[in-house]
XYZ file of C-alpha atoms in Angstrom:
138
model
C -34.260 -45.800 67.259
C -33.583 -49.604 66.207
C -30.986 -50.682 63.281
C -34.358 -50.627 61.379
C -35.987 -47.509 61.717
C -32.504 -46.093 60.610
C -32.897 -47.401 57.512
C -35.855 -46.327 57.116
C -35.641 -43.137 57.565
C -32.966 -41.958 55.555
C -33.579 -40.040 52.263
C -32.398 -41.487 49.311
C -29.515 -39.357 48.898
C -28.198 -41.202 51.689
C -28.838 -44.380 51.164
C -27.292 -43.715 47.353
C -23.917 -42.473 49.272
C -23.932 -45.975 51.048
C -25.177 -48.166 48.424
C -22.481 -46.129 46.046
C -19.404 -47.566 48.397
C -21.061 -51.116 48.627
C -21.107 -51.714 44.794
C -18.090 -50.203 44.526
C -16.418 -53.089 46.432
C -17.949 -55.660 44.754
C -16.661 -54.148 41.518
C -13.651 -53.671 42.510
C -13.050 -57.394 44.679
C -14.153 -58.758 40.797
C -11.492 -57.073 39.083
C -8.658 -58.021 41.834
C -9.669 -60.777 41.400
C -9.531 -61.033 37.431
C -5.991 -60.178 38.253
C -5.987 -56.654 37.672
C -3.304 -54.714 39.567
C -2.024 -51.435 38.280
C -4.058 -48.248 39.553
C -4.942 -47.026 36.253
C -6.455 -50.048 34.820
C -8.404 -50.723 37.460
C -9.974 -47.252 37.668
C -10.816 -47.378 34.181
C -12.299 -50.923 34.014
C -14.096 -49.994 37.293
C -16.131 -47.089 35.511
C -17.694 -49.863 33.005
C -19.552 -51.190 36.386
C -19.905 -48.541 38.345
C -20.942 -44.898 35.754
C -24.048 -43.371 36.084
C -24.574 -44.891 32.540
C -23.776 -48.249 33.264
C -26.317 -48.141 36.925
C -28.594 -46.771 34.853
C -28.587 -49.287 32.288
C -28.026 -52.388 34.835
C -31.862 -50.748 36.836
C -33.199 -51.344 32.825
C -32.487 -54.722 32.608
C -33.189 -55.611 36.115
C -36.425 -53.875 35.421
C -36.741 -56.085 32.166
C -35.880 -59.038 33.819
C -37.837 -58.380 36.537
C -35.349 -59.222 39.461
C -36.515 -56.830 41.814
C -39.249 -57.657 44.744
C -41.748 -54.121 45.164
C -39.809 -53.107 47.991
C -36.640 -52.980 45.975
C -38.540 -51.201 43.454
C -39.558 -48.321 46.166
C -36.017 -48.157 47.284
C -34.808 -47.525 44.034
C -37.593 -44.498 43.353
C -36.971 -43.116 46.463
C -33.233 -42.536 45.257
C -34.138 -41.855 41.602
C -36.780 -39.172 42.823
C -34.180 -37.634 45.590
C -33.545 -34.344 45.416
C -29.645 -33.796 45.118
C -27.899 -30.955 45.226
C -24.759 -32.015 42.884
C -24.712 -32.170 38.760
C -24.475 -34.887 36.796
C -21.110 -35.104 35.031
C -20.711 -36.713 31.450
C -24.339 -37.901 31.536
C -27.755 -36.381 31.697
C -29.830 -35.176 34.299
C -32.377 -38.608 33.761
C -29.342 -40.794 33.637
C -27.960 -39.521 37.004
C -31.324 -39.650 38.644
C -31.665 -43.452 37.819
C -28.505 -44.291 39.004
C -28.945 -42.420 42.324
C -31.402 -44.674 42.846
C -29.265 -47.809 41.774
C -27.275 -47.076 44.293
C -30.177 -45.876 47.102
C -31.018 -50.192 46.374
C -27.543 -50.987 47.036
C -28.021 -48.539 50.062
C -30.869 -50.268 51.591
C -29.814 -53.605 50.807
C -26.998 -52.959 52.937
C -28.153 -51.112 55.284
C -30.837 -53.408 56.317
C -28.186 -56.220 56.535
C -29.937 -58.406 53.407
C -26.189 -59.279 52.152
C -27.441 -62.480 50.728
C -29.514 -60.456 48.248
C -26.553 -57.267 48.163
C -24.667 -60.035 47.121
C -26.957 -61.812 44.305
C -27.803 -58.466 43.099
C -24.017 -57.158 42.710
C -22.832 -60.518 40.939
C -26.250 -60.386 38.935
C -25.005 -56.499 37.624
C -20.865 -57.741 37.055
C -22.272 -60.769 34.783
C -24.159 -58.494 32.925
C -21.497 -56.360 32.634
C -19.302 -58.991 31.682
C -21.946 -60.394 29.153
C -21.777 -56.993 26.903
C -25.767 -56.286 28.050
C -25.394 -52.661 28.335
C -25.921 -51.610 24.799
C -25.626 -47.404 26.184
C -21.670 -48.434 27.622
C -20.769 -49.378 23.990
C-alpha cells in the first residue's frame, strides 16, 4: 500500500488522533514562542486553542469564511461522523463530534504531507484565536 492509500484508508477516528498531536504543536510552538514558560500556564492557555469548544468553533468560522477546498470539507465529516467509543468531557456530544473532525482535517492534512496548507490552516485557527473570534470560549 503507497503513503497514499494509507491515508486514505483510515477512519476518522484515526486521522483525529493524528491531526489532534499536529495542532497541538502548532499551539504550543505559538505560545513558546509568546514567551510562555511555566507548565501551568501553558497548559491552560493551550486549552483556549486546542478544547473541543474552541475546534468546534474555529470549523464555524472556517466554514463561514469559507477556507476549506471540498476535500477538506469531506475530511472533516468523515471525523465529525466517526463513530468513537470515548465521551465527551465538559462539552456536548455535538461539540465533541465537530471537533473530532477538526482534528480528522488536521489528520489528513498531515498525513498526506500538504504541510504548506497544515501550516496556513493552524496559523489561520491561532489568529483567530488571538483575535477574540470564538464568541462560545468567552
Amino acid at each position: 500500500m503507497t503513503e497514499e492509500q494509507d491515508y486514505q484508508q483510515l477512519n476518522g477516528i484515526a486521522l483525529a488522533y493524528m491531526g489532534d498531536a499536529a495542532y497541538e504543536v502548532f499551539v504550543r510552538r505559538h505560545l513558546i514562542e509568546q514567551g510562555l514558560t511555566k507548565p501551568t500556564k501553558l497548559h491552560h492557555k493551550a486549552t483556549m486553542y486546542v478544547s473541543a469548544k474552541a475546534q468546534a468553533a474555529l470549523i464555524d468560522l472556517m466554514n463561514t469564511d469559507a477556507i476549506l477546498s471540498e476535500e477538506e470539507q469531506n475530511y472533516f465529516r468523515r471525523g465529525r461522523n466517526a463513530k468513537s467509543y470515548t465521551h465527551a468531557k465538559n462539552t456536548s456530544v455535538m461539540t465533541y463530534r465537530i471537533s473530532t473532525g477538526f482534528e480528522a482535517l488536521f489528520g489528513y492534512l498531515t498525513l498526506s504531507n500538504q504541510t504548506n496548507r497544515l501550516a496556513e490552516l493552524a496559523q489561520w485557527c491561532i489568529e483567530q484565536v488571538e483575535a477574540g473570534r470564538l464568541a462560545n470560549e468567552k
